[in-house]
Amino acid sequence: MGQLTSGERDLAGAVLVFMAIMGVAMAAVGGSEPLGIHGVMVLLCSVGLLFVLMSTAFGPAPDPARLGKYYDDPIKVGVGFTLAWAVFGMLIGVWAAAQLAWPALNFDTSWASFGRIRPAHTSGVIFGFGGNALITTSYHVVQRTSRARLADQFSPWFVLLGFNLFCLIAVSGYFLGVTQSKEYAEAEWYADIWLVVVWVAYFVLYVRTLARRKEPHIYVANWYYMAFIIVVAILHIVNNLAVPISFTQAKSYTIWAGVQDSMVQWWYGHNAVAFFLTAGFLAMLYYYLPKRAERPIFSYRLSILSFWGITFFYMWAGSHHLHYTALPHWVQNLGMTFSVMLLVPSWASAGNALLTLNGAWHKVRDDATLRFMMMAAFFYGLSTFEGSFLAIRPVNSLSHYTDWTVGHVHAGALGWVAMITFGSLYTLVPSIWKRERMYSAALVEVHFWLALVGTLIYVFAMWNSGIIQGLMWRTYSEDNALVYSFVDSLVAMYPYYIARAFGGLLFLIGAIVASYNVWMTVRTPNPAPSPTGDDLPIGEHAGAIPSAAE
Amino acid sequence: MTDTPHRKLERSATGFMLAIVAAASVGGLVEIAPLFTIDDTVENVKDMRLYTPLELAGRDIYVREGCYACHSQMIRTLRDDVERYGPYSLAVESKYDHPMLWGSKRTGPDLARIGGKYSDFWHVAHLSNPRDVVPESNMPSYRWLATTPLKLSNLPLMLKAQRTVGVPYTDEMIANASADARGQSAPDSEQSAGVSERYGEATQVSAFDGVATNVTEMDALVAYLQVLGQLTKAAYENTAAPEKMPDPNN
């Protein structure tokens, strides 16, 4: 924060004072209700940050030479948030998984029952871990590929800290029973409004930084970050339109009803997968993978095909979550059709990534960081194939409502999203802290195998349980009666629920190993040979950033 | 490399973003907008009832506890779904549901037609400790609901907000919301007559958790579970395999 100009310090101070007043107001009207508790949390966060700000308030004005360098301070803090949320979100996930096998693990409390910690897990990993990874890497990538410094020094902090405040309010709310029940959009109206404010600031920052670029062309990673920022805003606003029962209470009712709500929710839900968990992470893939492999992207044309295919097709696919329901048949048909077509742009990106590694396979063998990214591209291809397959109506009749869906999501979340994130972080951390390499290559290797084995155990357990469950529900005897009661199918699930919790535990241990490795990298002085690392300077003319083969 | 149209687009951040918005908007517009205008998206049914204040409060508890994470409320048009759970769900049955609770996962069974299939006593015992009634169950216990009083003062606000989003609650219903919740959970009380008057004769009046003198969250949740699938008879009419709607009074 030492780089903030006096004007930016004043602005930050004003925003924090305003937030503190809002916190007091929420605490006053909310009392001991959840809204009041959240008010106190907002107040404490703002006052805490005010103290940090005050400690630099009378410091010297920042060095003008800073404008010739990239602004990396928020990225360093963002790496910390990313890893903290990863460990927290995965820990809650393992706990939730264990509760399905051993229901007594909620210790008979309301706040720890499965229905409340499940959204804490999903929001913790999707928004906490994934969201922070996206914001952090986007700050890094947009500066390097544009050869421009972030547009100012206030808004990167506002976006990063504001987003984490949203995550904190959302996740703490679920434990208190504050939820709209909309999957992956459970946070209530006041948190949703706050996220809109943060997101607009993020959009403005991104556009202003792009406007300062010294490269004439916008690099493909930035296309994906732009799509992520813009479309998530549209989805978030439409899905979360709601009427609070009172401005002094957390509870609200969505404006959408019944069948329309189902379509809006899954239009949101599936595109949260598309634009939060795919587009932004493809941006990481398109920057960090060629960078680490030191190979240009295999095909520029495939990048274009893939980008526009994903942006256009995905928005049609949400209704495949509603096969055989009361949603009109024609909408189900459209969802199925576009889901199958989505395989083309998805595999274009996965193939583009794997073909980029041609000529660098010896590095994949030796470098666990690059292997993380290779495996991510592989799992991306696998889970998008599975997604298209499960969207076909007759297949869906077997898989829907079963653990197969859960297995599919985790093939994507663990195998693709988390692995590309860890690969990117292992590339980003030494570069930002100007270290020659990570503290321990051996620990990266350990993490890779924990992550891979954990994912495989998890996914195979859920494939098995899902298919068994689906088959048991539809098994008929010779005299045309259903053979199994629902409880029979539940009893058959227990061994898989235990295996799944074990797979998740391995993945969690991997994330803890990663956090330790990052911590030690930061703490251990091991300066890179060149003081600027491998960054290109903020420059005048186009240079050799990893651009498409032409 | 030749200067293709896409190379030109890559030089303009504004143009690129407008192209993203255009490409991404089409799917949603085509699929969502018609659902509001096409008449047959939601069937027109005369006997469709509203949730009583107590049932609505129970629904909010169902939402708060995340029951939807493990229980669907959507019977699909599949033979085994229909034979296991009852006639397939119609759009009209969730027409007043803000939000819908169709769910996406069946760790437990579907609940769309659970109403009237089990006694109030069974539900209270099951919610208090599921393993007392279903030894193999992995459902959490919700015993604290029976000792948590329902916040009656919120009910008028809840009905009002529901009316704002399109559910036809009348002024009278809103004014009597708290009294109706008390009345529905206390049979033969003065207030119980008003509930049937305002919400229809089919409304179940019962001391759901077995204690008529106070209204707890257990009362509300059981009242909600008992009304699932009972808001209209439409699903039981004109079906290929006629089946009677479960009668809660039997």
XYZ file of N, CA, C and O in Angstrom, chain B residues 12-182:
684
model
N -9.418 -3.481 -30.775
C -10.371 -2.581 -30.138
C -11.012 -3.269 -28.933
O -11.794 -4.213 -29.079
N -10.688 -2.762 -27.735
C -11.260 -3.372 -26.530
C -12.777 -3.209 -26.528
O -13.521 -4.134 -26.206
N -13.251 -2.036 -26.908
C -14.699 -1.782 -26.894
C -15.416 -2.708 -27.867
O -16.418 -3.327 -27.528
N -14.886 -2.765 -29.087
C -15.510 -3.624 -30.086
C -15.540 -5.062 -29.636
O -16.556 -5.755 -29.769
N -14.456 -5.505 -29.028
C -14.371 -6.893 -28.578
C -15.414 -7.173 -27.497
O -16.095 -8.195 -27.506
N -15.570 -6.218 -26.591
C -16.523 -6.440 -25.496
C -17.961 -6.429 -26.013
O -18.783 -7.229 -25.558
N -18.249 -5.543 -26.946
C -19.607 -5.536 -27.515
C -19.883 -6.864 -28.213
O -20.983 -7.414 -28.114
N -18.871 -7.395 -28.898
C -19.053 -8.682 -29.576
C -19.322 -9.790 -28.562
O -20.161 -10.669 -28.788
N -18.642 -9.730 -27.410
C -18.878 -10.743 -26.364
C -20.320 -10.654 -25.861
O -21.021 -11.660 -25.751
N -20.763 -9.426 -25.570
C -22.132 -9.255 -25.066
C -23.132 -9.783 -26.089
O -24.073 -10.505 -25.744
N -22.908 -9.450 -27.363
C -23.840 -9.898 -28.408
C -23.865 -11.422 -28.487
O -24.932 -12.047 -28.451
N -22.697 -12.035 -28.537
C -22.641 -13.497 -28.682
C -23.254 -14.199 -27.482
O -23.932 -15.220 -27.608
N -23.036 -13.618 -26.294
C -23.475 -14.304 -25.079
C -24.953 -14.090 -24.784
O -25.548 -14.835 -24.019
N -25.566 -13.056 -25.374
C -26.959 -12.744 -25.022
C -27.971 -13.628 -25.726
O -29.060 -13.859 -25.206
N -27.639 -14.096 -26.920
C -28.635 -14.757 -27.762
C -29.290 -15.949 -27.057
O -30.515 -16.054 -26.978
N -28.466 -16.846 -26.529
C -28.991 -18.074 -25.941
C -30.017 -17.814 -24.853
O -31.109 -18.383 -24.861
N -29.681 -16.940 -23.926
C -30.584 -16.649 -22.823
C -31.882 -16.031 -23.311
O -32.969 -16.407 -22.869
N -31.764 -15.091 -24.253
C -32.971 -14.418 -24.746
C -33.907 -15.412 -25.419
O -35.110 -15.409 -25.182
N -33.348 -16.278 -26.251
C -34.196 -17.214 -26.991
C -34.869 -18.204 -26.039
O -36.024 -18.580 -26.227
N -34.147 -18.626 -24.988
C -34.704 -19.679 -24.143
C -35.559 -19.154 -22.998
O -36.508 -19.811 -22.579
N -35.227 -17.977 -22.467
C -35.936 -17.524 -21.268
C -37.134 -16.646 -21.609
O -38.230 -16.854 -21.097
N -36.941 -15.671 -22.515
C -38.014 -14.712 -22.776
C -39.347 -15.383 -23.155
O -40.388 -15.017 -22.611
N -39.358 -16.386 -24.051
C -40.652 -16.964 -24.433
C -41.375 -17.641 -23.274
O -42.602 -17.772 -23.311
N -40.655 -18.055 -22.233
C -41.318 -18.757 -21.132
C -42.341 -17.867 -20.435
O -43.251 -18.340 -19.778
N -42.191 -16.550 -20.589
C -43.109 -15.635 -19.932
C -44.323 -15.319 -20.791
O -45.318 -14.808 -20.312
N -44.228 -15.600 -22.091
C -45.312 -15.191 -22.972
C -46.114 -16.371 -23.496
O -47.301 -16.255 -23.752
N -45.466 -17.525 -23.641
C -46.207 -18.632 -24.220
C -47.207 -19.161 -23.200
O -46.848 -19.538 -22.081
N -48.483 -19.181 -23.570
C -49.549 -19.492 -22.619
C -49.410 -20.874 -22.007
O -49.709 -21.078 -20.839
N -48.952 -21.843 -22.794
C -48.990 -23.193 -22.265
C -47.735 -23.593 -21.502
O -47.540 -24.752 -21.197
N -46.858 -22.631 -21.174
C -45.721 -22.965 -20.317
C -46.229 -23.395 -18.941
O -45.769 -24.367 -18.359
N -47.212 -22.646 -18.429
C -47.812 -22.980 -17.135
C -49.290 -23.240 -17.352
O -49.996 -22.398 -17.898
N -49.745 -24.416 -16.937
C -51.148 -24.783 -17.122
C -52.048 -23.839 -16.325
O -51.666 -23.324 -15.285
N -53.269 -23.671 -16.821
C -54.240 -22.860 -16.103
C -55.106 -23.796 -15.259
O -55.825 -24.633 -15.785
N -55.007 -23.679 -13.959
C -55.693 -24.607 -13.066
C -56.507 -23.813 -12.057
O -56.007 -22.851 -11.485
N -57.778 -24.224 -11.865
C -58.662 -23.424 -10.997
C -58.440 -23.674 -9.509
O -58.571 -22.774 -8.696
N -58.112 -24.941 -9.142
C -58.087 -25.249 -7.706
C -56.737 -24.989 -7.049
O -56.519 -25.395 -5.916
N -55.797 -24.291 -7.733
C -54.456 -24.051 -7.181
C -54.545 -23.171 -5.930
O -55.052 -22.059 -5.982
N -54.020 -23.678 -4.796
C -54.073 -22.936 -3.536
C -52.783 -22.184 -3.286
O -51.765 -22.452 -3.899
N -52.839 -21.253 -2.340
C -51.640 -20.547 -1.898
C -51.091 -21.248 -0.661
O -51.837 -21.900 0.064
N -49.793 -21.059 -0.382
C -49.252 -21.533 0.890
C -49.843 -20.685 2.013
O -49.917 -19.457 1.896
N -50.237 -21.334 3.113
C -50.644 -20.547 4.292
C -49.391 -19.922 4.898
O -48.269 -20.353 4.595
N -49.561 -18.932 5.781
C -48.368 -18.327 6.400
C -47.484 -19.371 7.088
O -46.260 -19.297 6.995
N -48.119 -20.344 7.765
C -47.323 -21.367 8.463
C -46.539 -22.215 7.461
O -45.362 -22.530 7.669
N -47.199 -22.587 6.350
C -46.526 -23.410 5.340
C -45.400 -22.619 4.666
O -44.317 -23.158 4.393
N -45.652 -21.331 4.418
C -44.611 -20.492 3.804
C -43.397 -20.383 4.744
O -42.247 -20.475 4.304
N -43.690 -20.226 6.032
C -42.587 -20.157 7.002
C -41.815 -21.483 7.001
O -40.586 -21.499 7.087
N -42.554 -22.588 6.880
C -41.902 -23.902 6.822
C -41.042 -24.024 5.580
O -39.942 -24.585 5.603
N -41.542 -23.459 4.478
C -40.776 -23.485 3.230
C -39.458 -22.721 3.406
O -38.404 -23.153 2.938
N -39.532 -21.577 4.093
C -38.308 -20.805 4.328
C -37.318 -21.575 5.203
O -36.104 -21.439 5.037
N -37.847 -22.389 6.136
C -36.946 -23.205 6.964
C -36.303 -24.298 6.100
O -35.112 -24.575 6.213
N -37.099 -24.870 5.211
C -36.589 -25.873 4.250
C -35.448 -25.274 3.429
O -34.397 -25.907 3.210
N -35.625 -24.010 3.012
C -34.574 -23.300 2.261
C -33.367 -23.044 3.157
O -32.227 -23.328 2.789
N -33.634 -22.533 4.364
C -32.550 -22.153 5.272
C -31.655 -23.340 5.603
O -30.428 -23.204 5.653
N -32.267 -24.518 5.810
C -31.482 -25.689 6.199
C -30.877 -26.407 4.990
O -30.202 -27.416 5.138
N -31.138 -25.884 3.783
C -30.524 -26.486 2.601
C -31.059 -27.870 2.277
O -30.352 -28.705 1.711
N -32.329 -28.143 2.601
C -32.915 -29.471 2.335
C -32.854 -29.808 0.837
O -32.690 -30.966 0.449
N -32.959 -28.738 0.014
C -32.945 -28.911 -1.445
C -31.626 -29.501 -1.957
O -31.547 -29.955 -3.090
N -30.577 -29.469 -1.127
C -29.288 -30.005 -1.578
C -29.333 -31.528 -1.707
O -28.526 -32.111 -2.426
N -30.271 -32.167 -1.007
C -30.362 -33.628 -1.045
C -31.726 -34.147 -1.492
O -31.871 -35.348 -1.719
N -32.744 -33.283 -1.527
C -34.084 -33.737 -1.904
C -34.585 -32.910 -3.090
O -34.619 -31.689 -3.011
N -34.986 -33.607 -4.154
C -35.607 -32.897 -5.273
C -37.100 -32.749 -4.986
O -37.655 -33.404 -4.106
N -37.721 -31.841 -5.729
C -39.192 -31.729 -5.726
C -39.619 -31.637 -7.180
O -40.231 -30.667 -7.605
N -39.266 -32.620 -7.946
C -39.572 -32.609 -9.370
C -39.605 -34.051 -9.854
O -38.557 -34.694 -10.000
N -40.816 -34.573 -10.038
C -40.956 -35.944 -10.518
C -40.926 -35.884 -12.040
O -41.733 -35.190 -12.663
N -39.960 -36.579 -12.629
C -39.777 -36.484 -14.074
C -40.771 -37.366 -14.820
O -41.426 -38.228 -14.229
N -40.860 -37.169 -16.117
C -41.798 -37.939 -16.946
C -41.160 -39.276 -17.319
O -41.053 -39.635 -18.486
N -40.716 -40.009 -16.287
C -40.091 -41.314 -16.498
C -40.886 -42.342 -15.704
O -41.338 -42.058 -14.589
N -41.021 -43.543 -16.261
C -41.848 -44.567 -15.619
C -41.431 -44.812 -14.169
O -42.269 -44.829 -13.263
N -40.117 -45.013 -13.946
C -39.715 -45.359 -12.585
C -39.873 -44.186 -11.626
O -40.152 -44.371 -10.448
N -39.715 -42.955 -12.118
C -39.965 -41.787 -11.270
C -41.437 -41.749 -10.851
O -41.765 -41.550 -9.684
N -42.327 -41.956 -11.832
C -43.760 -41.856 -11.573
C -44.212 -42.988 -10.651
O -44.990 -42.786 -9.722
N -43.697 -44.194 -10.873
C -44.134 -45.317 -10.039
C -43.589 -45.224 -8.620
O -44.174 -45.734 -7.675
N -42.441 -44.563 -8.472
C -41.861 -44.450 -7.144
C -42.480 -43.299 -6.360
O -42.708 -43.406 -5.159
N -42.726 -42.175 -7.050
C -43.085 -40.953 -6.312
C -44.493 -40.427 -6.594
O -44.981 -39.584 -5.859
N -45.131 -40.853 -7.689
C -46.461 -40.345 -8.011
C -46.465 -39.632 -9.347
O -45.432 -39.556 -10.022
N -47.633 -39.089 -9.760
C -47.747 -38.456 -11.073
C -46.667 -37.398 -11.280
O -46.300 -36.693 -10.342
N -46.179 -37.299 -12.515
C -45.086 -36.350 -12.771
C -45.510 -34.919 -12.484
O -46.678 -34.565 -12.582
N -44.530 -34.099 -12.100
C -44.804 -32.733 -11.667
C -45.232 -31.857 -12.833
O -44.699 -31.974 -13.940
N -46.187 -30.971 -12.568
C -46.629 -30.010 -13.577
C -46.056 -28.631 -13.246
O -45.794 -28.330 -12.077
N -45.913 -27.807 -14.283
C -45.353 -26.467 -14.070
C -46.227 -25.670 -13.101
O -45.719 -24.906 -12.275
N -47.548 -25.870 -13.189
C -48.445 -25.059 -12.357
C -48.203 -25.311 -10.867
O -48.419 -24.429 -10.036
N -47.747 -26.505 -10.536
C -47.591 -26.825 -9.118
C -46.513 -25.982 -8.438
O -46.494 -25.886 -7.218
N -45.594 -25.393 -9.214
C -44.614 -24.513 -8.585
C -44.799 -23.071 -9.041
O -43.880 -22.274 -8.944
N -46.002 -22.756 -9.502
C -46.207 -21.413 -10.058
C -46.062 -20.312 -9.013
O -45.723 -19.188 -9.334
N -46.315 -20.636 -7.734
C -46.157 -19.621 -6.686
C -44.854 -19.814 -5.913
O -44.693 -19.276 -4.821
N -43.950 -20.610 -6.441
C -42.715 -20.907 -5.708
C -41.619 -19.896 -6.029
O -41.048 -19.899 -7.109
N -41.321 -19.040 -5.059
C -40.208 -18.082 -5.172
C -39.209 -18.394 -4.063
O -39.459 -18.022 -2.927
N -38.116 -19.002 -4.299
C -37.658 -19.612 -5.547
C -38.249 -21.010 -5.721
O -38.843 -21.554 -4.803
N -38.045 -21.576 -6.905
C -38.425 -22.973 -7.114
C -37.442 -23.860 -6.341
O -36.294 -23.491 -6.124
N -37.912 -25.032 -5.919
C -37.037 -25.954 -5.181
C -37.013 -27.319 -5.858
O -37.138 -28.348 -5.205
N -36.839 -27.303 -7.170
C -36.846 -28.567 -7.916
C -35.656 -29.442 -7.530
O -35.735 -30.653 -7.619
N -34.564 -28.799 -7.140
C -33.397 -29.567 -6.695
C -32.613 -30.176 -7.845
O -33.037 -30.153 -9.002
N -31.439 -30.727 -7.513
C -30.597 -31.298 -8.558
C -29.972 -32.610 -8.119
O -29.205 -33.207 -8.852
N -30.291 -33.080 -6.923
C -29.599 -34.245 -6.381
C -30.538 -34.987 -5.448
O -31.262 -34.349 -4.696
N -30.528 -36.328 -5.553
C -31.345 -37.127 -4.639
C -30.450 -37.990 -3.757
O -30.298 -39.176 -3.995
N -29.831 -37.350 -2.750
C -29.175 -38.152 -1.731
C -30.259 -38.802 -0.882
O -30.117 -39.909 -0.399
N -31.380 -38.078 -0.750
C -32.606 -38.637 -0.187
C -33.662 -38.654 -1.272
O -33.430 -38.149 -2.368
N -34.854 -39.222 -0.982
C -35.875 -39.344 -2.026
C -36.513 -38.007 -2.423
O -36.377 -37.017 -1.715
N -37.212 -38.025 -3.558
C -37.962 -36.852 -4.008
C -39.097 -36.564 -3.024
O -39.678 -37.486 -2.443
N -39.396 -35.262 -2.849
C -40.435 -34.897 -1.874
C -41.631 -34.193 -2.519
O -42.494 -33.682 -1.807
N -41.699 -34.168 -3.856
C -42.744 -33.377 -4.505
C -44.152 -33.797 -4.068
O -45.058 -32.972 -4.036
N -44.347 -35.069 -3.747
C -45.690 -35.538 -3.334
C -45.646 -36.215 -1.968
O -46.374 -37.169 -1.712
N -44.788 -35.745 -1.081
C -44.657 -36.383 0.228
C -45.866 -36.075 1.106
O -46.180 -36.823 2.030
N -46.561 -34.949 0.811
C -47.673 -34.504 1.662
C -48.747 -35.572 1.809
O -49.191 -36.163 0.833
N -49.158 -35.845 3.045
C -50.251 -36.780 3.291
C -49.838 -38.242 3.265
O -50.644 -39.117 3.559
N -48.596 -38.552 2.907
C -48.191 -39.962 2.837
C -47.765 -40.502 4.209
O -47.800 -41.700 4.436
N -47.290 -39.633 5.065
C -46.876 -40.036 6.419
C -47.610 -39.148 7.417
O -48.037 -38.042 7.086
N -47.725 -39.626 8.669
C -48.417 -38.827 9.686
C -47.519 -37.693 10.171
O -46.295 -37.735 10.001
N -48.127 -36.692 10.793
C -47.350 -35.615 11.413
C -46.374 -36.203 12.422
O -45.221 -35.777 12.520
N -46.866 -37.188 13.162
C -46.039 -37.791 14.207
C -44.778 -38.423 13.611
O -43.672 -38.288 14.130
N -44.964 -39.110 12.453
C -43.813 -39.717 11.772
C -42.798 -38.645 11.399
O -41.592 -38.793 11.629
N -43.287 -37.537 10.819
C -42.367 -36.479 10.385
C -41.589 -35.897 11.563
O -40.389 -35.649 11.462
N -42.295 -35.668 12.681
C -41.614 -35.094 13.851
C -40.542 -36.063 14.356
O -39.404 -35.662 14.620
N -40.900 -37.339 14.430
C -39.922 -38.336 14.893
C -38.742 -38.403 13.928
O -37.573 -38.444 14.344
N -39.039 -38.375 12.633
C -37.992 -38.490 11.620
C -37.072 -37.279 11.630
O -35.849 -37.407 11.562
N -37.663 -36.080 11.744
C -36.835 -34.873 11.758
C -36.003 -34.806 13.041
O -34.874 -34.309 13.029
N -36.553 -35.313 14.144
C -35.828 -35.248 15.420
C -34.608 -36.161 15.406
O -33.543 -35.785 15.881
N -34.779 -37.345 14.880
C -33.619 -38.212 14.636
C -33.974 -39.219 13.554
O -34.623 -40.229 13.835
N -33.537 -38.969 12.324
C -33.945 -39.815 11.197
C -33.659 -41.291 11.429
O -34.423 -42.148 10.992
N -32.590 -41.606 12.153
C -32.211 -43.006 12.340
C -33.132 -43.753 13.305
O -33.100 -44.975 13.365
N -33.980 -43.018 14.042
C -34.981 -43.696 14.867
C -36.027 -44.389 13.993
O -36.616 -45.385 14.399
N -36.312 -43.808 12.817
C -37.351 -44.383 11.960
C -36.775 -45.101 10.746
O -37.342 -46.072 10.264
N -35.652 -44.600 10.235
C -34.995 -45.241 9.088
C -33.540 -45.496 9.499
O -32.692 -44.617 9.359
N -33.240 -46.681 10.028
C -31.908 -46.915 10.612
C -30.758 -46.652 9.644
O -29.670 -46.256 10.069
N -30.970 -46.848 8.344
C -29.876 -46.696 7.372
C -29.658 -45.238 6.950
O -28.744 -44.951 6.188
N -30.485 -44.330 7.408
C -30.473 -42.954 6.894
C -29.166 -42.223 7.215
O -28.559 -42.450 8.261
N -28.764 -41.321 6.326
C -27.615 -40.448 6.625
C -28.041 -38.994 6.736
O -27.236 -38.092 6.617
N -29.334 -38.766 6.958
C -29.832 -37.389 7.073
C -29.470 -36.798 8.432
O -29.484 -37.500 9.435
N -29.132 -35.494 8.461
C -28.856 -34.870 9.765
C -30.126 -34.848 10.615
O -31.229 -34.878 10.083
N -29.975 -34.750 11.928
C -31.160 -34.594 12.781
C -31.434 -33.102 12.972
O -30.520 -32.285 12.943
N -32.721 -32.789 13.124
C -33.133 -31.390 13.249
C -33.943 -31.199 14.521
O -34.950 -30.512 14.530
N -33.470 -31.809 15.610
C -34.293 -31.805 16.822
C -34.482 -30.416 17.395
O -35.459 -30.145 18.056
N -33.558 -29.500 17.133
C -33.696 -28.169 17.720
C -34.900 -27.403 17.166
O -35.353 -26.447 17.765
N -35.430 -27.834 16.024
C -36.590 -27.124 15.458
C -37.770 -27.155 16.426
O -38.546 -26.209 16.505
N -37.924 -28.260 17.163
C -39.074 -28.409 18.059
C -38.990 -27.484 19.264
O -39.997 -27.227 19.922
N -37.794 -26.980 19.557
C -37.661 -26.094 20.714
C -37.420 -24.644 20.291
O -37.216 -23.784 21.141
N -37.415 -24.384 18.974
C -37.206 -23.014 18.501
C -38.554 -22.394 18.145
O -39.220 -22.883 17.235
N -38.975 -21.337 18.846
C -40.261 -20.732 18.510
C -40.203 -20.090 17.122
O -39.166 -19.534 16.732
N -41.292 -20.164 16.383
C -41.355 -19.525 15.068
C -41.524 -18.021 15.258
O -42.312 -17.586 16.097
N -40.786 -17.238 14.458
C -40.875 -15.791 14.590
C -42.132 -15.294 13.867
O -42.114 -15.041 12.656
N -43.228 -15.156 14.622
C -44.512 -14.827 13.993
C -44.540 -13.412 13.440
O -45.255 -13.122 12.482
N -43.747 -12.499 14.041
C -43.838 -11.098 13.623
C -43.357 -10.896 12.195
O -43.682 -9.893 11.560
N -42.584 -11.846 11.675
C -42.097 -11.706 10.295
C -43.150 -12.067 9.251
O -43.010 -11.711 8.080
N -44.171 -12.813 9.644
C -45.075 -13.395 8.652
C -45.760 -12.358 7.760
O -45.809 -12.552 6.539
N -46.290 -11.247 8.311
C -46.912 -10.262 7.408
C -45.914 -9.715 6.382
O -46.254 -9.529 5.210
N -44.661 -9.499 6.825
C -43.630 -8.998 5.904
C -43.376 -10.014 4.789
O -43.207 -9.654 3.614
N -43.349 -11.278 5.169
C -43.082 -12.324 4.175
C -44.189 -12.385 3.138
O -43.938 -12.464 1.938
N -45.444 -12.337 3.599
C -46.570 -12.393 2.663
C -46.568 -11.175 1.741
O -46.858 -11.279 0.555
N -46.218 -10.032 2.318
C -46.194 -8.800 1.535
C -45.149 -8.890 0.424
O -45.413 -8.527 -0.724
N -43.960 -9.365 0.782
C -42.893 -9.491 -0.220
C -43.299 -10.509 -1.286
O -43.030 -10.318 -2.476
N -43.976 -11.574 -0.866
C -44.461 -12.560 -1.831
C -45.454 -11.916 -2.788
O -45.461 -12.196 -3.983
N -46.306 -11.036 -2.249
C -47.265 -10.358 -3.131
C -46.528 -9.458 -4.125
O -46.898 -9.385 -5.290
N -45.480 -8.791 -3.655
C -44.710 -7.921 -4.555
C -44.145 -8.711 -5.736
O -44.086 -8.213 -6.850
N -43.731 -9.963 -5.498
C -43.156 -10.741 -6.599
C -44.223 -11.523 -7.364
O -43.899 -12.299 -8.259
N -45.506 -11.345 -7.022
C -46.555 -11.875 -7.887
C -47.480 -12.924 -7.313
O -48.331 -13.451 -8.018
N -47.360 -13.249 -6.027
C -48.268 -14.240 -5.438
C -49.497 -13.498 -4.901
O -49.345 -12.548 -4.141
N -50.720 -13.935 -5.294
C -51.910 -13.118 -4.983
C -52.407 -13.225 -3.546
O -53.527 -13.668 -3.300
N -51.616 -12.838 -2.568
C -52.105 -12.739 -1.191
C -52.942 -11.471 -1.060
O -52.590 -10.423 -1.605
N -54.059 -11.569 -0.320
C -54.934 -10.399 -0.151
C -54.498 -9.608 1.083
O -53.756 -10.106 1.922
N -55.032 -8.380 1.183
C -54.749 -7.549 2.359
C -55.154 -8.269 3.637
O -54.465 -8.208 4.652
N -56.294 -8.963 3.557
C -56.808 -9.665 4.728
C -55.840 -10.780 5.152
O -55.589 -10.977 6.342
N -55.318 -11.499 4.168
C -54.365 -12.569 4.480
C -53.119 -12.000 5.152
O -52.593 -12.573 6.114
N -52.661 -10.853 4.628
C -51.447 -10.246 5.188
C -51.711 -9.776 6.615
O -50.927 -10.033 7.524
N -52.894 -9.140 6.824
C -53.213 -8.608 8.149
C -53.327 -9.729 9.177
O -52.997 -9.553 10.349
N -53.823 -10.902 8.745
C -54.057 -11.999 9.693
C -52.958 -13.053 9.687
O -53.149 -14.137 10.246
N -51.827 -12.746 9.067
C -50.812 -13.779 8.854
C -50.386 -14.450 10.161
O -50.350 -15.681 10.255
N -50.082 -13.653 11.181
C -49.587 -14.247 12.431
C -50.678 -15.075 13.102
O -50.428 -16.189 13.576
N -51.898 -14.530 13.138
C -53.012 -15.249 13.764
C -53.282 -16.555 13.022
O -53.559 -17.592 13.634
N -53.193 -16.527 11.701
C -53.455 -17.745 10.917
C -52.410 -18.825 11.192
O -52.731 -20.013 11.213
N -51.159 -18.400 11.397
C -50.120 -19.389 11.695
C -50.414 -20.054 13.030
O -50.312 -21.274 13.180
N -50.827 -19.243 13.987
C -51.168 -19.793 15.295
C -52.379 -20.719 15.164
O -52.408 -21.816 15.722
